[in-house]
Tab-separated table of C-alpha atoms in Angstrom:
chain	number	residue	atom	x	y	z
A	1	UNK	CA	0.000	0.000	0.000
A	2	UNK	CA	1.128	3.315	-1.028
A	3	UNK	CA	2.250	5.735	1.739
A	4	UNK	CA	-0.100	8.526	-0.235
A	5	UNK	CA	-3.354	6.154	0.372
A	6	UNK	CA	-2.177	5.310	4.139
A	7	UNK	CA	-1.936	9.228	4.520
A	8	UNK	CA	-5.689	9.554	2.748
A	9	UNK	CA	-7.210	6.558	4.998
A	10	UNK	CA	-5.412	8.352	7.998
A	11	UNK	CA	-7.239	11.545	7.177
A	12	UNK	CA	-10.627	10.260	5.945
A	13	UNK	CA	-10.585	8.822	9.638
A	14	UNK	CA	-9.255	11.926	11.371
A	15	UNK	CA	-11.968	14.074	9.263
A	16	UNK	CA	-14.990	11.663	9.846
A	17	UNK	CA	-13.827	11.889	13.722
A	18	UNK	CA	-14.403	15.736	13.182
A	19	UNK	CA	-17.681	14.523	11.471
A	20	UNK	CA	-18.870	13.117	14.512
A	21	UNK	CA	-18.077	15.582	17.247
A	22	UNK	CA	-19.405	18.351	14.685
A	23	UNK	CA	-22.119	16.385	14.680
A	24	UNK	CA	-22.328	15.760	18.715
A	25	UNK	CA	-21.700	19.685	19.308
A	26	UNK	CA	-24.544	20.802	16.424
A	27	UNK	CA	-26.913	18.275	18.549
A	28	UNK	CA	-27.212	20.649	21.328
A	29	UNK	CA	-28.996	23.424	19.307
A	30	UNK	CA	-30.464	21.487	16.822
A	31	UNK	CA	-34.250	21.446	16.524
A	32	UNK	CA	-34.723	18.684	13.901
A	33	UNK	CA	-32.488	16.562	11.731
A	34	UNK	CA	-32.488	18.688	9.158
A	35	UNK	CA	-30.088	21.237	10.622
A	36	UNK	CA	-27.512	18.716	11.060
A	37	UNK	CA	-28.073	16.592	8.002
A	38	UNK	CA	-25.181	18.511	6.205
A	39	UNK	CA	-22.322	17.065	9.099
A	40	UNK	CA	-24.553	13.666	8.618
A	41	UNK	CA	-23.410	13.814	5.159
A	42	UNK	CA	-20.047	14.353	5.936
A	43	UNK	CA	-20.115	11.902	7.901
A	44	UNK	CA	-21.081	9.181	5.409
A	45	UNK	CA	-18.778	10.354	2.880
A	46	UNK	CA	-15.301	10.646	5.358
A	47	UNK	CA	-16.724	7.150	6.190
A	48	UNK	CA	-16.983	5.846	2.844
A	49	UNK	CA	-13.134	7.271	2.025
A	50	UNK	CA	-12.002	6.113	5.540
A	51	UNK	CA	-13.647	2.271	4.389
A	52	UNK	CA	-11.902	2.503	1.077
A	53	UNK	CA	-8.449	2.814	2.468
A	54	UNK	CA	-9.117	0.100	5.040
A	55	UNK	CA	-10.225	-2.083	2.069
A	56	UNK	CA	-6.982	-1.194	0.208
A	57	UNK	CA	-5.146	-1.911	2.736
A	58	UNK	CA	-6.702	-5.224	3.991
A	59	UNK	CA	-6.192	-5.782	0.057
A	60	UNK	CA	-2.697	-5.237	0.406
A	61	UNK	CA	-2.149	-7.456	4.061
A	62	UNK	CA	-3.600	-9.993	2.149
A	63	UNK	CA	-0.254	-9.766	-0.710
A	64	UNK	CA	2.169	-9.496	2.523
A	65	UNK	CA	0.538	-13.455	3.217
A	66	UNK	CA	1.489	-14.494	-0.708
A	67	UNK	CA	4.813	-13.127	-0.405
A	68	UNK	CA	4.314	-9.918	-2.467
A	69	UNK	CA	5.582	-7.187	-0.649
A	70	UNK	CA	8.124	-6.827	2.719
A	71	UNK	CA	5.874	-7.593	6.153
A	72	UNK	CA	7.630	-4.678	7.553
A	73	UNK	CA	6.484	-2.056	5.397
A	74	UNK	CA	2.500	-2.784	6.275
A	75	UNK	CA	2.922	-3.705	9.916
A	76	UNK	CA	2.282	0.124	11.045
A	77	UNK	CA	-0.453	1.106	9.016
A	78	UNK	CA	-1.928	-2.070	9.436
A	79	UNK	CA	-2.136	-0.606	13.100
A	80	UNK	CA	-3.095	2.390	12.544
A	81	UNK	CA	-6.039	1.945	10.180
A	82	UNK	CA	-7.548	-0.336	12.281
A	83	UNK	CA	-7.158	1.753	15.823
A	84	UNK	CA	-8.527	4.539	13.868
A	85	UNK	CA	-11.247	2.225	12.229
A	86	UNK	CA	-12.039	0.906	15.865
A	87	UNK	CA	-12.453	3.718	17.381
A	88	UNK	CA	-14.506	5.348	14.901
A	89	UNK	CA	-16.633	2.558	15.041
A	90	UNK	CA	-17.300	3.298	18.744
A	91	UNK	CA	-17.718	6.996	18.142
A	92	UNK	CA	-20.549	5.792	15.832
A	93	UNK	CA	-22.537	3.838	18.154
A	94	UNK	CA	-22.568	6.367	21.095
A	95	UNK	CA	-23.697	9.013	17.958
A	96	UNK	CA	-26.197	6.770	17.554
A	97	UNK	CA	-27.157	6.532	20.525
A	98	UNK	CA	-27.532	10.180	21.657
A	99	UNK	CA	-28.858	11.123	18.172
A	100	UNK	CA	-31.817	8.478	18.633
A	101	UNK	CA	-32.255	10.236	22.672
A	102	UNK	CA	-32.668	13.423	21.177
A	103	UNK	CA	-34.730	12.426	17.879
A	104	UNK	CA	-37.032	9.782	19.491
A	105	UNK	CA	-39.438	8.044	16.954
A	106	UNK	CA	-42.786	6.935	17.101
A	107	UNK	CA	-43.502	3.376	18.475
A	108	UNK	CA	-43.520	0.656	15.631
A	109	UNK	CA	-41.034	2.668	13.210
A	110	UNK	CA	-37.396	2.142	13.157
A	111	UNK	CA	-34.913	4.675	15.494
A	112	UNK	CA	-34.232	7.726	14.041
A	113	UNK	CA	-30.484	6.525	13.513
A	114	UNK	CA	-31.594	3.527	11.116
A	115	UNK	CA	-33.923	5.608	9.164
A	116	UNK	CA	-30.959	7.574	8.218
A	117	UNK	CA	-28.866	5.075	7.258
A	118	UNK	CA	-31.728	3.419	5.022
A	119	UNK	CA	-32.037	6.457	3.389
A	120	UNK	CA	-28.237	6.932	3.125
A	121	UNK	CA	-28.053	3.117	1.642
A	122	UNK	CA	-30.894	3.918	-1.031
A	123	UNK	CA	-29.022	6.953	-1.908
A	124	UNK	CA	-26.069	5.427	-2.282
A	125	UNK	CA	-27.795	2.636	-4.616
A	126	UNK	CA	-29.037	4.681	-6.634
A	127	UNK	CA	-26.066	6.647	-7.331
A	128	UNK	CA	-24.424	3.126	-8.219
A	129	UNK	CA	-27.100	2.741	-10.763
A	130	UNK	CA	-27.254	5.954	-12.110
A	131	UNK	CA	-23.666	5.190	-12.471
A	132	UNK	CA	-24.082	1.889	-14.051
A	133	UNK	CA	-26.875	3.229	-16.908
A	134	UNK	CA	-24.335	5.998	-17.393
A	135	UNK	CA	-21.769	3.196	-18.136
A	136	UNK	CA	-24.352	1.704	-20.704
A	137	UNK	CA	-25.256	4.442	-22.110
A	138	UNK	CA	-21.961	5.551	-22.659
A	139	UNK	CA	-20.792	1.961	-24.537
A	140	UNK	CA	-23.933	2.064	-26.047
A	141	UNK	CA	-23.488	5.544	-27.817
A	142	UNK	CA	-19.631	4.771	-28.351
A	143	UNK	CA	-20.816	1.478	-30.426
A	144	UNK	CA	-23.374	4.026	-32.527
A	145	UNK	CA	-20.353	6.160	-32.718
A	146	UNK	CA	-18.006	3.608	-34.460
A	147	UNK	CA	-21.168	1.939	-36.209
A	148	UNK	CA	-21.593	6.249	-38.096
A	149	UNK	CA	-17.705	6.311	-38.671
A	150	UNK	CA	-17.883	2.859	-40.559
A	151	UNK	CA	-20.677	3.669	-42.592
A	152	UNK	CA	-18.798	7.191	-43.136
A	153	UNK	CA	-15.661	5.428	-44.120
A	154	UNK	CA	-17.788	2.956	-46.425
A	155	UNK	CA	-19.181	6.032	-48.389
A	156	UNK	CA	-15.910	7.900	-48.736
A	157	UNK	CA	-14.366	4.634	-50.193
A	158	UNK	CA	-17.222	4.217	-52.529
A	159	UNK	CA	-16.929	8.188	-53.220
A	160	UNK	CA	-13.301	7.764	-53.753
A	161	UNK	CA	-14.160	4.586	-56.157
A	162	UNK	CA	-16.417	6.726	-58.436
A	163	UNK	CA	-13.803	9.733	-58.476
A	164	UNK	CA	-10.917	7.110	-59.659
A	165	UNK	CA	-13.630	5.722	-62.245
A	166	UNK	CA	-14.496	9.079	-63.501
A	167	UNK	CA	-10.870	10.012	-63.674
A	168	UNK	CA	-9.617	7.273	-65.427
A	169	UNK	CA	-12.581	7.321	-67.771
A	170	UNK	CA	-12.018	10.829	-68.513
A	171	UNK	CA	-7.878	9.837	-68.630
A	172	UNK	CA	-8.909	7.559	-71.280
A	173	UNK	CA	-10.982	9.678	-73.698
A	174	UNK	CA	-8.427	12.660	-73.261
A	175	UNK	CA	-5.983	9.688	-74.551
A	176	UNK	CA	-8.177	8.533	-77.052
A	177	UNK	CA	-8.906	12.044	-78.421
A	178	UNK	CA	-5.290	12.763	-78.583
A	179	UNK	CA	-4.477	10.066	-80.737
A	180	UNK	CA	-7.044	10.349	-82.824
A	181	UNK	CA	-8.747	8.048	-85.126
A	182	UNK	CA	-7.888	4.257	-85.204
A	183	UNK	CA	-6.763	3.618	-88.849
């Protein structure tokens, strides 16, 4: 793993840490949700990053065990990423639970903490397949693309065809008229 994504998952932790006790100080004053959804976001996304380098790095433990890199070299952000990812996790639950105290829900629906992450979850979905039809859409207009150059390419060679015919045609009566008459 690259010292530049050790130094990312380092600060997606540190910042989704800030996330959190934004989040814990903004609870004090906050009326409803709403006017602490944007340090919820934050919170998601610094989460998402801080996952990402965890995942790269777990990726890359995983090559110290085949023999691809030195042990050495992981040992300490192997460490650190997962203090960091520990204690975020922790940070997370007591969020949870003081964000569910102050936003209690109705009996029968879910805590307020869960309905956020639902909604987080089908957000994130469908991103992923707005993503994906992008993606198809994309190789789909790229293949219409290539399909109009062919067809293009196809008419200039047929163009080019006719304009070789025409000259040589032409090349041949200019011949024919200088010579003249066959006797």
């Amino acid at each position: 793993m690259d010292p530049i994504t050790i130094a990312a998952g380092v600060a997606a932790f540190k910042a989704a840490q800030s996330s959190i006790t934004a989040i814990r100080e903004a609870l004090d004053t906050a009326d409803d949700i709403s006017s602490i959804s944007h340090h919820i976001s934050d919170l998601f996304h610094h989460s998402r990053e801080a996952n990402k380098a965890y995942q790269a790095q777990k990726t890359h433990k995983e090559g110290v065990e085949k023999g691809e890199i030195k042990p050495d070299e992981s040992l300490q952000e192997a460490i650190d990423l997962m203090i960091h990812r520990r204690e975020m996790s922790e940070m997370i639950k007591d969020l949870e639970f003081e964000l569910n105290k102050k936003f209690p829900t109705p009996e029968g629906e879910p805590p307020m903490w869960q309905q956020i992450k639902r909604e987080q979850s089908r957000i994130q979905a469908l991103k992923i397949k707005q993503r994906r039809e992008r993606e198809a859409q994309r190789k789909i207009d790229d293949e219409e693309k290539r399909e109009r150059l062919k067809k293009l390419g196809q008419e200039f060679l047929k163009f080019g065809v006719l304009v070789i015919a025409v000259l040589g045609i032409g090349w041949m009566l200019m011949t024919a008229y200088d010579q003249g008459p066959i006797r």
